[in-house]
C-alpha angles and dihedrals in degrees: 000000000000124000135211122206121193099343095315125106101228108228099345107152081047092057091040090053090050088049097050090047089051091052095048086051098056088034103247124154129218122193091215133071128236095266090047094048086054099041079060095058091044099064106037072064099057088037092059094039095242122160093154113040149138113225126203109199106192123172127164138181092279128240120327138155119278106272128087101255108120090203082077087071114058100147104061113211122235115200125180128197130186130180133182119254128186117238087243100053104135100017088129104050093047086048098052111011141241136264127224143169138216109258124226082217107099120212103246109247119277103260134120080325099060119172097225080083101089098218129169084249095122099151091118107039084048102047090041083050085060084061091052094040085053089054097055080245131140107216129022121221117225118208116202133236088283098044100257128136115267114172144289115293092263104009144049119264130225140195132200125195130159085354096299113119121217134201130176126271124239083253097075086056103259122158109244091254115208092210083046088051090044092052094043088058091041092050092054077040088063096042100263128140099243111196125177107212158124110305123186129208092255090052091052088047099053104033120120099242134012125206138174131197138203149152088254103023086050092191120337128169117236099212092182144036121186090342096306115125110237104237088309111354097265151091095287110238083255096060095047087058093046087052101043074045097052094047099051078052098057095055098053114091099209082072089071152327133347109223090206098058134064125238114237116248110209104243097241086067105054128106 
């Protein structure tokens, strides 16, 4: 999903750019730029008087028969959803914390099918929610092939110990977040030591802080895994400063895309 803040789309050239590289991965076609792709979501936007929203840009390959063979669906499909959110979803959760559990559930192995395609393939991260949803927990942690940890069933995870924060690698099968990408900049922003790596459960158990990131969930702290308090039980003095960092970030307009104003399409690309 993509946001908007104020009047501004957070991020949104960086979430267009993911999606055209996606597309070009699993080879479909789209008969509108990037400019034009964003101008769209613009103005569904204005149409439907949203200045805080959360957007929902779906496209597949288009109607076909009922077989598999892609040929059938020559006319890909673009969708875009938009829904209202108040300035204050998710105060709470940044303000306490969440809990999660590990899922039983592993990642598949990063392979044709990579996970840094967002794809609307969300068997995993819903039938590991139902785990969640059976422990009286909010998110859900996926371990990959090897048993590493990957990331939560719909955001990117992060560690903190001795004031160093850690993230995942490609290579446990996480999707490249742009909130994830936003937060890792602001951290080395802020001072701190930021390593993508391996991270084992053990690691994960006994770090000092726990964070997850996401388009909708912004920044939130994960004070418990399994039962298990996270260092004391709270939001970690890190993540509060990634979070007061990140929502400084969110209200200024140079991190996205004016609503009010159109995107300019290169001439050459113009119909």
């Amino acid at each position: 999903g993509i946001r908007a803040y104020n009047g501004t789309v957070f991020r949104l050239r960086e979430h267009i750019e993911r999606l055209f590289e996606g597309l070009r991965v699993i080879r479909v076609s789209i008969p509108l730029t990037k400019e034009q792709v964003m101008n769209s979501i613009v103005e569904t936007l204005r149409r439907n008087n949203l200045s805080d929203a959360y957007i929902r840009l779906v496209i597949t390959r288009g109607r076909g028969n009922l077989g598999l063979d892609p040929r059938s669906c020559p006319k890909p499909s673009i969708i875009i959803m938009t829904e209202p959110v108040l300035p204050a979803h998710g105060k709470e959760a940044r303000e306490k914390g969440v809990t999660a559990v590990i899922s039983s559930l592993r990642r598949d192995m990063v392979d044709g099918t990579s996970h840094e395609v967002k794809s609307l393939n969300y068997i995993q991260s819903v039938l590991s929610k139902f785990q969640a949803i059976d422990s009286g927990a909010e998110e859900v942690v996926m371990l990959d092939h090897r048993g590493m940890v990957s990331e939560f069933h719909g955001s990117n995870l992060f560690i903190v110990k001795q004031g160093i924060i850690h993230t995942p690698t490609s290579a446990a099968g996480i999707l490249h977040g742009v909130t994830r990408a936003r937060v890792m900049k602001l951290a080395e922003e802020l001072g701190y030591e930021v390593r993508e790596r391996d991270i084992t459960p053990y690691e994960l158990m006994t770090a000092d802080e726990v964070f997850l990131t996401g388009t909708m969930a912004e920044v939130v702290p994960v004070v418990k895994i399994h039962g298990v308090p996270i260092a004391e039980g709270k939001p970690g003095p890190v993540t509060k400063e990634i979070i007061r960092g990140f929502q400084r970030i969110i209200q200024d307009p140079k991190e996205g895309v004016p609503i009010r104003e159109a995107i300019s399409i290169p001439a050459k690309t113009r119909n």
